[in-house]
PDB file of C-alpha atoms (C1' of nucleotides) in Angstrom:
ATOM      1  CA  MET A   1      67.215  23.652 -21.155  1.00  0.00           C
ATOM      2  CA  PRO A   2      70.752  25.505 -21.536  1.00  0.00           C
ATOM      3  CA  GLU A   3      73.247  24.500 -23.836  1.00  0.00           C
ATOM      4  CA  LEU A   4      75.781  27.028 -25.298  1.00  0.00           C
ATOM      5  CA  PRO A   5      73.198  28.933 -27.329  1.00  0.00           C
ATOM      6  CA  GLU A   6      71.061  29.516 -24.460  1.00  0.00           C
ATOM      7  CA  VAL A   7      73.780  30.327 -22.005  1.00  0.00           C
ATOM      8  CA  GLU A   8      75.192  32.693 -24.661  1.00  0.00           C
ATOM      9  CA  THR A   9      71.480  34.153 -25.274  1.00  0.00           C
ATOM     10  CA  THR A  10      71.433  34.915 -21.547  1.00  0.00           C
ATOM     11  CA  ARG A  11      74.785  36.565 -21.546  1.00  0.00           C
ATOM     12  CA  ARG A  12      74.201  38.690 -24.176  1.00  0.00           C
ATOM     13  CA  ALA A  13      70.616  39.714 -22.722  1.00  0.00           C
ATOM     14  CA  LEU A  14      72.172  40.398 -19.238  1.00  0.00           C
ATOM     15  CA  LEU A  15      75.195  42.636 -20.435  1.00  0.00           C
ATOM     16  CA  PRO A  16      73.670  45.781 -21.305  1.00  0.00           C
ATOM     17  CA  HIS A  17      71.692  45.892 -18.273  1.00  0.00           C
ATOM     18  CA  ILE A  18      74.313  45.015 -15.466  1.00  0.00           C
ATOM     19  CA  LEU A  19      77.356  46.241 -17.114  1.00  0.00           C
ATOM     20  CA  GLY A  20      78.857  49.037 -14.663  1.00  0.00           C
ATOM     21  CA  GLN A  21      75.940  48.130 -12.193  1.00  0.00           C
ATOM     22  CA  LYS A  22      76.740  47.728  -8.487  1.00  0.00           C
ATOM     23  CA  ILE A  23      75.053  44.848  -6.489  1.00  0.00           C
ATOM     24  CA  THR A  24      73.137  46.653  -3.652  1.00  0.00           C
ATOM     25  CA  ASN A  25      71.848  43.302  -1.994  1.00  0.00           C
ATOM     26  CA  ILE A  26      71.744  39.615  -2.412  1.00  0.00           C
ATOM     27  CA  ASN A  27      69.078  37.339  -1.102  1.00  0.00           C
ATOM     28  CA  LEU A  28      69.538  33.795  -1.060  1.00  0.00           C
ATOM     29  CA  TYR A  29      66.058  32.184  -0.749  1.00  0.00           C
ATOM     30  CA  ASN A  30      66.967  28.623  -1.068  1.00  0.00           C
ATOM     31  CA  PRO A  31      70.749  27.171  -0.921  1.00  0.00           C
ATOM     32  CA  ASN A  32      69.639  23.716  -1.747  1.00  0.00           C
ATOM     33  CA  LEU A  33      70.853  23.665  -5.368  1.00  0.00           C
ATOM     34  CA  ARG A  34      73.070  21.211  -6.996  1.00  0.00           C
ATOM     35  CA  TRP A  35      75.942  22.076  -4.302  1.00  0.00           C
ATOM     36  CA  LYS A  36      74.798  23.681  -1.167  1.00  0.00           C
ATOM     37  CA  VAL A  37      75.294  27.598  -1.707  1.00  0.00           C
ATOM     38  CA  ASP A  38      76.836  28.774   1.401  1.00  0.00           C
ATOM     39  CA  GLY A  39      76.695  32.408   2.633  1.00  0.00           C
ATOM     40  CA  THR A  40      80.065  33.298   1.209  1.00  0.00           C
ATOM     41  CA  VAL A  41      78.700  33.857  -2.089  1.00  0.00           C
ATOM     42  CA  ILE A  42      76.449  36.570  -0.398  1.00  0.00           C
ATOM     43  CA  LYS A  43      79.075  38.230   1.427  1.00  0.00           C
ATOM     44  CA  GLN A  44      81.855  38.403  -1.250  1.00  0.00           C
ATOM     45  CA  ALA A  45      79.445  39.684  -3.934  1.00  0.00           C
ATOM     46  CA  TYR A  46      77.932  42.374  -2.141  1.00  0.00           C
ATOM     47  CA  GLN A  47      78.788  45.896  -3.144  1.00  0.00           C
ATOM     48  CA  GLN A  48      80.806  44.636  -6.166  1.00  0.00           C
ATOM     49  CA  THR A  49      80.309  46.493  -9.310  1.00  0.00           C
ATOM     50  CA  ILE A  50      79.802  44.084 -12.534  1.00  0.00           C
ATOM     51  CA  CYS A  51      82.660  44.910 -14.882  1.00  0.00           C
ATOM     52  CA  ASP A  52      81.956  42.057 -17.500  1.00  0.00           C
ATOM     53  CA  VAL A  53      79.654  39.273 -18.260  1.00  0.00           C
ATOM     54  CA  GLN A  54      81.371  36.204 -19.885  1.00  0.00           C
ATOM     55  CA  ARG A  55      80.710  32.722 -20.764  1.00  0.00           C
ATOM     56  CA  ARG A  56      82.832  29.659 -20.684  1.00  0.00           C
ATOM     57  CA  ALA A  57      81.316  26.443 -21.740  1.00  0.00           C
ATOM     58  CA  LYS A  58      77.821  26.374 -20.331  1.00  0.00           C
ATOM     59  CA  TYR A  59      78.896  28.684 -17.310  1.00  0.00           C
ATOM     60  CA  LEU A  60      77.866  32.139 -16.947  1.00  0.00           C
ATOM     61  CA  ILE A  61      80.360  34.454 -15.394  1.00  0.00           C
ATOM     62  CA  PHE A  62      79.456  37.619 -13.578  1.00  0.00           C
ATOM     63  CA  GLN A  63      83.100  39.270 -13.267  1.00  0.00           C
ATOM     64  CA  ALA A  64      83.581  42.073 -10.771  1.00  0.00           C
ATOM     65  CA  SER A  65      86.907  43.909 -10.055  1.00  0.00           C
ATOM     66  CA  ASN A  66      88.174  41.220  -7.475  1.00  0.00           C
ATOM     67  CA  GLY A  67      86.073  38.195  -8.141  1.00  0.00           C
ATOM     68  CA  PHE A  68      83.407  36.545 -10.203  1.00  0.00           C
ATOM     69  CA  LEU A  69      80.176  34.945  -9.632  1.00  0.00           C
ATOM     70  CA  LEU A  70      79.896  31.586 -11.532  1.00  0.00           C
ATOM     71  CA  SER A  71      76.486  30.395 -12.382  1.00  0.00           C
ATOM     72  CA  HIS A  72      75.633  27.125 -14.046  1.00  0.00           C
ATOM     73  CA  LEU A  73      71.859  26.825 -15.191  1.00  0.00           C
ATOM     74  CA  GLY A  74      71.845  23.115 -14.873  1.00  0.00           C
ATOM     75  CA  MET A  75      68.643  21.721 -16.685  1.00  0.00           C
ATOM     76  CA  SER A  76      65.997  24.363 -15.880  1.00  0.00           C
ATOM     77  CA  GLY A  77      67.525  27.250 -14.420  1.00  0.00           C
ATOM     78  CA  HIS A  78      67.051  31.016 -15.999  1.00  0.00           C
ATOM     79  CA  TRP A  79      67.760  34.320 -15.032  1.00  0.00           C
ATOM     80  CA  LYS A  80      65.164  37.018 -15.364  1.00  0.00           C
ATOM     81  CA  LEU A  81      65.417  40.980 -15.005  1.00  0.00           C
ATOM     82  CA  THR A  82      62.739  42.309 -13.108  1.00  0.00           C
ATOM     83  CA  ASP A  83      61.331  44.819 -10.801  1.00  0.00           C
ATOM     84  CA  LYS A  84      62.455  44.455  -7.064  1.00  0.00           C
ATOM     85  CA  SER A  85      58.804  44.695  -6.089  1.00  0.00           C
ATOM     86  CA  ALA A  86      57.790  42.006  -8.373  1.00  0.00           C
ATOM     87  CA  GLU A  87      56.097  38.953  -6.577  1.00  0.00           C
ATOM     88  CA  ARG A  88      58.749  36.173  -6.054  1.00  0.00           C
ATOM     89  CA  LEU A  89      57.857  33.173  -8.125  1.00  0.00           C
ATOM     90  CA  LYS A  90      58.065  29.426  -6.907  1.00  0.00           C
ATOM     91  CA  HIS A  91      61.737  28.328  -7.533  1.00  0.00           C
ATOM     92  CA  ASP A  92      63.165  31.769  -7.445  1.00  0.00           C
ATOM     93  CA  HIS A  93      66.261  31.030  -5.531  1.00  0.00           C
ATOM     94  CA  LEU A  94      68.684  33.612  -5.804  1.00  0.00           C
ATOM     95  CA  GLN A  95      67.917  37.413  -6.126  1.00  0.00           C
ATOM     96  CA  ILE A  96      70.598  40.282  -6.913  1.00  0.00           C
ATOM     97  CA  ASP A  97      69.436  43.776  -6.481  1.00  0.00           C
ATOM     98  CA  PHE A  98      71.023  46.685  -8.397  1.00  0.00           C
ATOM     99  CA  ASP A  99      69.660  50.162  -7.982  1.00  0.00           C
ATOM    100  CA  ASP A 100      66.760  50.100 -10.319  1.00  0.00           C
ATOM    101  CA  PHE A 101      66.116  46.487 -10.718  1.00  0.00           C
ATOM    102  CA  CYS A 102      66.976  42.912  -9.774  1.00  0.00           C
ATOM    103  CA  LEU A 103      67.969  39.734 -11.278  1.00  0.00           C
ATOM    104  CA  ARG A 104      66.201  36.372 -10.180  1.00  0.00           C
ATOM    105  CA  TYR A 105      67.550  33.067 -10.608  1.00  0.00           C
ATOM    106  CA  ASN A 106      64.674  30.505 -11.110  1.00  0.00           C
ATOM    107  CA  ASP A 107      65.306  26.761 -11.302  1.00  0.00           C
ATOM    108  CA  SER A 108      62.488  24.155 -10.771  1.00  0.00           C
ATOM    109  CA  ARG A 109      65.022  21.086 -10.800  1.00  0.00           C
ATOM    110  CA  ARG A 110      67.588  22.677  -8.701  1.00  0.00           C
ATOM    111  CA  PHE A 111      70.433  21.102 -10.877  1.00  0.00           C
ATOM    112  CA  GLY A 112      72.046  24.712 -11.204  1.00  0.00           C
ATOM    113  CA  SER A 113      74.895  25.934  -9.138  1.00  0.00           C
ATOM    114  CA  PHE A 114      76.757  29.156  -7.925  1.00  0.00           C
ATOM    115  CA  GLN A 115      80.187  29.751  -6.759  1.00  0.00           C
ATOM    116  CA  TRP A 116      82.102  32.947  -5.819  1.00  0.00           C
ATOM    117  CA  ILE A 117      85.613  32.890  -6.953  1.00  0.00           C
ATOM    118  CA  GLU A 118      88.450  35.247  -6.426  1.00  0.00           C
ATOM    119  CA  GLY A 119      90.209  36.913  -9.170  1.00  0.00           C
ATOM    120  CA  GLN A 120      89.561  37.069 -13.071  1.00  0.00           C
ATOM    121  CA  ALA A 121      87.882  34.349 -14.737  1.00  0.00           C
ATOM    122  CA  THR A 122      89.800  34.449 -17.547  1.00  0.00           C
ATOM    123  CA  ASN A 123      92.715  33.313 -15.319  1.00  0.00           C
ATOM    124  CA  HIS A 124      90.757  30.712 -13.591  1.00  0.00           C
ATOM    125  CA  THR A 125      92.400  27.249 -13.476  1.00  0.00           C
ATOM    126  CA  GLY A 126      89.108  25.653 -12.514  1.00  0.00           C
ATOM    127  CA  PHE A 127      88.189  25.537 -16.085  1.00  0.00           C
ATOM    128  CA  SER A 128      91.346  23.308 -16.965  1.00  0.00           C
ATOM    129  CA  HIS A 129      89.098  20.052 -17.297  1.00  0.00           C
ATOM    130  CA  LEU A 130      86.780  21.686 -19.900  1.00  0.00           C
ATOM    131  CA  GLY A 131      87.141  21.129 -23.641  1.00  0.00           C
ATOM    132  CA  ILE A 132      87.469  23.577 -26.390  1.00  0.00           C
ATOM    133  CA  GLU A 133      85.077  26.431 -27.204  1.00  0.00           C
ATOM    134  CA  PRO A 134      83.469  25.428 -30.546  1.00  0.00           C
ATOM    135  CA  ILE A 135      82.391  28.955 -31.691  1.00  0.00           C
ATOM    136  CA  GLU A 136      83.774  32.688 -31.174  1.00  0.00           C
ATOM    137  CA  ASN A 137      83.855  33.434 -27.503  1.00  0.00           C
ATOM    138  CA  PRO A 138      85.057  37.092 -26.571  1.00  0.00           C
ATOM    139  CA  ASN A 139      86.925  36.118 -23.645  1.00  0.00           C
ATOM    140  CA  PHE A 140      88.334  32.492 -24.142  1.00  0.00           C
ATOM    141  CA  PRO A 141      90.265  30.880 -26.855  1.00  0.00           C
ATOM    142  CA  TYR A 142      87.853  28.858 -29.365  1.00  0.00           C
ATOM    143  CA  ASP A 143      90.355  27.382 -32.198  1.00  0.00           C
ATOM    144  CA  PHE A 144      88.126  24.369 -33.062  1.00  0.00           C
ATOM    145  CA  ASP A 145      88.995  22.746 -36.317  1.00  0.00           C
ATOM    146  CA  ILE A 146      89.297  19.565 -38.072  1.00  0.00           C
ATOM    147  CA  ASP A 147      93.198  18.948 -36.729  1.00  0.00           C
ATOM    148  CA  PHE A 148      91.716  19.361 -33.163  1.00  0.00           C
ATOM    149  CA  LEU A 149      88.702  17.003 -33.663  1.00  0.00           C
ATOM    150  CA  LYS A 150      90.704  14.216 -35.336  1.00  0.00           C
ATOM    151  CA  LYS A 151      93.144  14.260 -32.622  1.00  0.00           C
ATOM    152  CA  ALA A 152      90.635  14.581 -29.802  1.00  0.00           C
ATOM    153  CA  LEU A 153      88.489  11.452 -31.054  1.00  0.00           C
ATOM    154  CA  LYS A 154      91.383   9.175 -32.179  1.00  0.00           C
ATOM    155  CA  ASN A 155      91.242   7.153 -28.936  1.00  0.00           C
ATOM    156  CA  ARG A 156      87.570   7.503 -28.491  1.00  0.00           C
ATOM    157  CA  LYS A 157      85.611   4.246 -28.737  1.00  0.00           C
ATOM    158  CA  THR A 158      82.339   5.521 -27.668  1.00  0.00           C
ATOM    159  CA  PRO A 159      79.389   6.238 -30.174  1.00  0.00           C
ATOM    160  CA  ILE A 160      80.022   9.719 -31.557  1.00  0.00           C
ATOM    161  CA  LYS A 161      76.756  11.225 -30.151  1.00  0.00           C
ATOM    162  CA  PRO A 162      77.572  10.869 -26.421  1.00  0.00           C
ATOM    163  CA  THR A 163      81.001  11.695 -27.360  1.00  0.00           C
ATOM    164  CA  LEU A 164      80.102  15.146 -28.820  1.00  0.00           C
ATOM    165  CA  MET A 165      78.148  15.764 -25.527  1.00  0.00           C
ATOM    166  CA  ASN A 166      81.559  15.129 -23.370  1.00  0.00           C
ATOM    167  CA  GLN A 167      82.402  18.462 -22.130  1.00  0.00           C
ATOM    168  CA  LYS A 168      85.792  17.417 -21.597  1.00  0.00           C
ATOM    169  CA  ILE A 169      86.248  17.476 -25.473  1.00  0.00           C
ATOM    170  CA  ILE A 170      84.200  20.143 -26.910  1.00  0.00           C
ATOM    171  CA  VAL A 171      81.959  22.459 -24.453  1.00  0.00           C
ATOM    172  CA  GLY A 172      78.454  23.476 -25.009  1.00  0.00           C
ATOM    173  CA  VAL A 173      77.001  20.767 -27.051  1.00  0.00           C
ATOM    174  CA  GLY A 174      74.082  19.244 -25.227  1.00  0.00           C
ATOM    175  CA  ASN A 175      71.574  16.695 -26.318  1.00  0.00           C
ATOM    176  CA  ILE A 176      69.678  18.789 -28.758  1.00  0.00           C
ATOM    177  CA  TYR A 177      72.716  20.407 -30.633  1.00  0.00           C
ATOM    178  CA  ALA A 178      74.580  16.959 -30.711  1.00  0.00           C
ATOM    179  CA  ASN A 179      71.434  15.237 -32.600  1.00  0.00           C
ATOM    180  CA  GLU A 180      71.345  18.414 -35.001  1.00  0.00           C
ATOM    181  CA  ALA A 181      74.889  18.504 -35.929  1.00  0.00           C
ATOM    182  CA  LEU A 182      75.058  14.933 -36.728  1.00  0.00           C
ATOM    183  CA  PHE A 183      72.180  15.325 -39.051  1.00  0.00           C
ATOM    184  CA  LEU A 184      73.669  18.096 -40.825  1.00  0.00           C
ATOM    185  CA  ALA A 185      76.890  16.222 -41.085  1.00  0.00           C
ATOM    186  CA  GLY A 186      75.328  13.023 -42.198  1.00  0.00           C
ATOM    187  CA  ILE A 187      76.752  10.923 -39.610  1.00  0.00           C
ATOM    188  CA  ASN A 188      74.856   7.981 -37.859  1.00  0.00           C
ATOM    189  CA  PRO A 189      75.045   8.511 -34.007  1.00  0.00           C
ATOM    190  CA  LYS A 190      75.864   5.112 -33.368  1.00  0.00           C
ATOM    191  CA  LYS A 191      79.322   5.179 -35.302  1.00  0.00           C
ATOM    192  CA  LEU A 192      82.212   5.044 -32.995  1.00  0.00           C
ATOM    193  CA  ALA A 193      84.107   8.353 -32.722  1.00  0.00           C
ATOM    194  CA  HIS A 194      87.473   6.955 -33.782  1.00  0.00           C
ATOM    195  CA  ARG A 195      86.028   5.296 -36.946  1.00  0.00           C
ATOM    196  CA  ILE A 196      84.923   8.411 -38.535  1.00  0.00           C
ATOM    197  CA  SER A 197      86.512   9.541 -41.894  1.00  0.00           C
ATOM    198  CA  LYS A 198      88.410  12.787 -42.075  1.00  0.00           C
ATOM    199  CA  ALA A 199      85.774  14.023 -44.838  1.00  0.00           C
ATOM    200  CA  LYS A 200      83.051  13.157 -42.351  1.00  0.00           C
ATOM    201  CA  LEU A 201      84.790  14.929 -39.509  1.00  0.00           C
ATOM    202  CA  GLU A 202      85.293  17.985 -41.456  1.00  0.00           C
ATOM    203  CA  LYS A 203      81.515  18.195 -42.222  1.00  0.00           C
ATOM    204  CA  LEU A 204      81.056  17.628 -38.507  1.00  0.00           C
ATOM    205  CA  VAL A 205      83.148  20.533 -37.516  1.00  0.00           C
ATOM    206  CA  GLU A 206      81.234  22.578 -40.006  1.00  0.00           C
ATOM    207  CA  ALA A 207      77.870  21.304 -38.792  1.00  0.00           C
ATOM    208  CA  ILE A 208      78.765  22.056 -34.929  1.00  0.00           C
ATOM    209  CA  ILE A 209      79.669  25.438 -35.768  1.00  0.00           C
ATOM    210  CA  CYS A 210      76.923  26.228 -38.002  1.00  0.00           C
ATOM    211  CA  VAL A 211      74.172  24.813 -35.748  1.00  0.00           C
ATOM    212  CA  LEU A 212      75.681  26.637 -32.737  1.00  0.00           C
ATOM    213  CA  ASN A 213      75.905  29.940 -34.517  1.00  0.00           C
ATOM    214  CA  GLN A 214      72.398  29.538 -35.877  1.00  0.00           C
ATOM    215  CA  ALA A 215      70.986  28.751 -32.524  1.00  0.00           C
ATOM    216  CA  VAL A 216      72.505  31.872 -30.955  1.00  0.00           C
ATOM    217  CA  LYS A 217      71.179  34.080 -33.507  1.00  0.00           C
ATOM    218  CA  ALA A 218      67.481  32.434 -33.271  1.00  0.00           C
ATOM    219  CA  GLY A 219      67.998  33.343 -29.412  1.00  0.00           C
ATOM    220  CA  GLY A 220      68.167  29.679 -28.418  1.00  0.00           C
ATOM    221  CA  THR A 221      65.780  26.728 -28.528  1.00  0.00           C
ATOM    222  CA  THR A 222      62.634  27.037 -26.445  1.00  0.00           C
ATOM    223  CA  LEU A 223      60.993  23.514 -26.036  1.00  0.00           C
ATOM    224  CA  LYS A 224      59.278  23.949 -22.759  1.00  0.00           C
ATOM    225  CA  ASP A 225      60.542  26.491 -20.285  1.00  0.00           C
ATOM    226  CA  PHE A 226      63.600  28.313 -21.839  1.00  0.00           C
ATOM    227  CA  ILE A 227      63.089  31.999 -21.573  1.00  0.00           C
ATOM    228  CA  ASN A 228      65.867  34.700 -21.873  1.00  0.00           C
ATOM    229  CA  PRO A 229      66.240  37.382 -18.962  1.00  0.00           C
ATOM    230  CA  ASN A 230      64.094  39.910 -20.838  1.00  0.00           C
ATOM    231  CA  ASN A 231      61.125  37.364 -21.019  1.00  0.00           C
ATOM    232  CA  LYS A 232      61.657  36.468 -24.584  1.00  0.00           C
ATOM    233  CA  THR A 233      61.596  32.666 -25.842  1.00  0.00           C
ATOM    234  CA  GLY A 234      64.149  31.483 -28.529  1.00  0.00           C
ATOM    235  CA  TYR A 235      62.860  30.210 -31.998  1.00  0.00           C
ATOM    236  CA  PHE A 236      65.465  27.784 -33.102  1.00  0.00           C
ATOM    237  CA  GLN A 237      63.099  25.086 -32.173  1.00  0.00           C
ATOM    238  CA  LEU A 238      61.595  25.951 -35.580  1.00  0.00           C
ATOM    239  CA  SER A 239      64.681  24.813 -37.300  1.00  0.00           C
ATOM    240  CA  LEU A 240      65.183  21.500 -35.841  1.00  0.00           C
ATOM    241  CA  ASN A 241      65.660  18.795 -38.070  1.00  0.00           C
ATOM    242  CA  VAL A 242      65.697  15.765 -35.929  1.00  0.00           C
ATOM    243  CA  TYR A 243      65.250  16.421 -32.279  1.00  0.00           C
ATOM    244  CA  GLY A 244      61.957  15.560 -31.045  1.00  0.00           C
ATOM    245  CA  ARG A 245      60.674  14.497 -34.384  1.00  0.00           C
ATOM    246  CA  GLU A 246      60.207  10.822 -33.729  1.00  0.00           C
ATOM    247  CA  LYS A 247      58.313   9.132 -36.604  1.00  0.00           C
ATOM    248  CA  GLU A 248      57.949  12.419 -38.313  1.00  0.00           C
ATOM    249  CA  PRO A 249      59.263  12.681 -42.051  1.00  0.00           C
ATOM    250  CA  CYS A 250      63.026  13.617 -42.640  1.00  0.00           C
ATOM    251  CA  HIS A 251      63.264  17.067 -43.873  1.00  0.00           C
ATOM    252  CA  LYS A 252      65.761  15.528 -46.655  1.00  0.00           C
ATOM    253  CA  CYS A 253      64.339  12.387 -47.732  1.00  0.00           C
ATOM    254  CA  GLN A 254      61.136  11.998 -46.096  1.00  0.00           C
ATOM    255  CA  GLN A 255      61.749   8.827 -44.344  1.00  0.00           C
ATOM    256  CA  SER A 256      60.681   8.733 -40.766  1.00  0.00           C
ATOM    257  CA  ILE A 257      63.005  10.107 -38.061  1.00  0.00           C
ATOM    258  CA  GLN A 258      64.100   7.301 -35.549  1.00  0.00           C
ATOM    259  CA  LYS A 259      64.401   7.724 -31.800  1.00  0.00           C
ATOM    260  CA  ILE A 260      67.009   5.463 -29.659  1.00  0.00           C
ATOM    261  CA  ILE A 261      68.487   5.806 -26.328  1.00  0.00           C
ATOM    262  CA  GLN A 262      72.268   6.264 -25.956  1.00  0.00           C
ATOM    263  CA  ALA A 263      73.864   6.755 -22.555  1.00  0.00           C
ATOM    264  CA  GLN A 264      70.362   7.047 -20.993  1.00  0.00           C
ATOM    265  CA  ARG A 265      69.732   9.813 -23.417  1.00  0.00           C
ATOM    266  CA  ALA A 266      67.070  10.244 -26.353  1.00  0.00           C
ATOM    267  CA  THR A 267      68.865  10.177 -29.744  1.00  0.00           C
ATOM    268  CA  PHE A 268      66.985  11.289 -32.971  1.00  0.00           C
ATOM    269  CA  TYR A 269      68.417  10.571 -36.427  1.00  0.00           C
ATOM    270  CA  CYS A 270      67.221   9.691 -39.870  1.00  0.00           C
ATOM    271  CA  PRO A 271      68.584   6.299 -40.868  1.00  0.00           C
ATOM    272  CA  THR A 272      68.961   7.003 -44.532  1.00  0.00           C
ATOM    273  CA  CYS A 273      70.552  10.247 -44.490  1.00  0.00           C
ATOM    274  CA  GLN A 274      72.952   9.529 -41.616  1.00  0.00           C
ATOM    275  CA  LYS A 275      75.512   6.689 -42.263  1.00  0.00           C
TER     276      LYS A 275
ATOM    277  C1'  DC B   1      93.499   7.433 -18.612  1.00  0.00           C
ATOM    278  C1'  DG B   2      88.692   5.905 -20.868  1.00  0.00           C
ATOM    279  C1'  DT B   3      84.041   4.046 -20.341  1.00  0.00           C
ATOM    280  C1'  DA B   4      79.687   2.639 -18.302  1.00  0.00           C
ATOM    281  C1'  DT B   5      76.235   3.788 -14.907  1.00  0.00           C
ATOM    282  C1'  DC B   6      73.931   6.190 -11.370  1.00  0.00           C
ATOM    283  C1'  DT B   7      72.247  10.355  -9.313  1.00  0.00           C
ATOM    284  C1'  DC B   8      70.448  14.794  -7.649  1.00  0.00           C
ATOM    285  C1'  DC B   9      65.105  17.391  -8.335  1.00  0.00           C
ATOM    286  C1'  DT B  10      60.375  18.979 -10.226  1.00  0.00           C
ATOM    287  C1'  DG B  11      56.845  19.329 -13.451  1.00  0.00           C
ATOM    288  C1'  DC B  12      54.430  17.340 -17.110  1.00  0.00           C
ATOM    289  C1'  DA B  13      52.603  14.133 -20.547  1.00  0.00           C
ATOM    290  C1'  DA B  14      51.185   9.678 -21.634  1.00  0.00           C
ATOM    291  C1'  DG B  15      48.959   5.435 -20.209  1.00  0.00           C
ATOM    292  C1'  DC B  16      45.696   3.067 -17.510  1.00  0.00           C
TER     293       DC B  16
ATOM    294  C1'  DT C   1      38.724  12.215 -13.301  1.00  0.00           C
ATOM    295  C1'  DG C   2      42.845  10.535 -11.051  1.00  0.00           C
ATOM    296  C1'  DC C   3      46.267   7.798 -10.218  1.00  0.00           C
ATOM    297  C1'  DT C   4      51.285   5.828 -11.608  1.00  0.00           C
ATOM    298  C1'  DT C   5      55.017   5.854 -14.413  1.00  0.00           C
ATOM    299  C1'  DG C   6      58.532   7.688 -17.287  1.00  0.00           C
ATOM    300  C1'  DC C   7      61.059  11.284 -19.158  1.00  0.00           C
ATOM    301  C1'  DA C   8      63.005  15.800 -19.749  1.00  0.00           C
ATOM    302  C1'  DG C   9      68.042  20.358 -22.136  1.00  0.00           C
ATOM    303  C1'  DG C  10      73.723  18.531 -17.413  1.00  0.00           C
ATOM    304  C1'  DA C  11      77.416  16.455 -15.436  1.00  0.00           C
ATOM    305  C1'  DG C  12      79.854  15.089 -11.276  1.00  0.00           C
ATOM    306  C1'  DA C  13      81.020  10.803  -8.592  1.00  0.00           C
ATOM    307  C1'  DT C  14      81.821   5.983  -8.458  1.00  0.00           C
ATOM    308  C1'  DA C  15      83.394   1.637  -9.961  1.00  0.00           C
ATOM    309  C1'  DC C  16      85.678  -1.248 -13.417  1.00  0.00           C
TER     310       DC C  16
END
DNA sequence: CGTATCTCCTGCAAGC
DNA sequence: TGCTTGCAGGAGATAC
């Protein structure tokens, strides 16, 4: 599910509800997520007041005065605003109570994770392995441009598509948006990253920024199960040009979209439009 | 350091 | 209908 636009959609949906709200209780129903969640998370966040909700890469940050809860949604995680009295669903693993409502984290595949970290997320050194933010982010630097990309790809001999998904270079781009950005830029996903011309890289920068901004505007992409905390689906799936469209006609040239596997992931592209 | 591969888990759809 | 198989949006660990 969640790439940058889905995490950002979640952040924006949560912010107005929980800003300034005090955590009155936390229930960890199932600690067996990607890494075992220990009770420390519960103890540290208890009675804290949320002073901001931020995003770095695909991580969601619940910032309180002396620490923050870091939440990664993995493949299938999502947060839901709901009544405390609402019946708990299968795969609801964590519940955060506020005065009049609660937040529940549901994650069928359990690839998500939680950490409680002392201090301010904006000063957190644990994010240092993460690459650049490709679109505007109110809390973290985002100066993504052609000079950055040219330098970053100079020594990368891997095909451009899996390279775009490398979170050490650019954050937030997962399988769907890597496919879509390459289509918009007219670049073949098999092209080796260091062999792409400057003109094409310029198009790629523009395409990544464009596709992510459009997807944020659309509230993310809902293929199967992405739902925002207010129970609304995204609608960027209506704008997909290649992802999931194997054998369907290209929106530009009508040739059929091809599916290949790269780094154990599905890649979709138009062999005519993407050279 | 860069690259390739494997892995965690459940749900669902396709194929037989 | 019911079974098996493969695949799904992420990314850390490991081996070379």
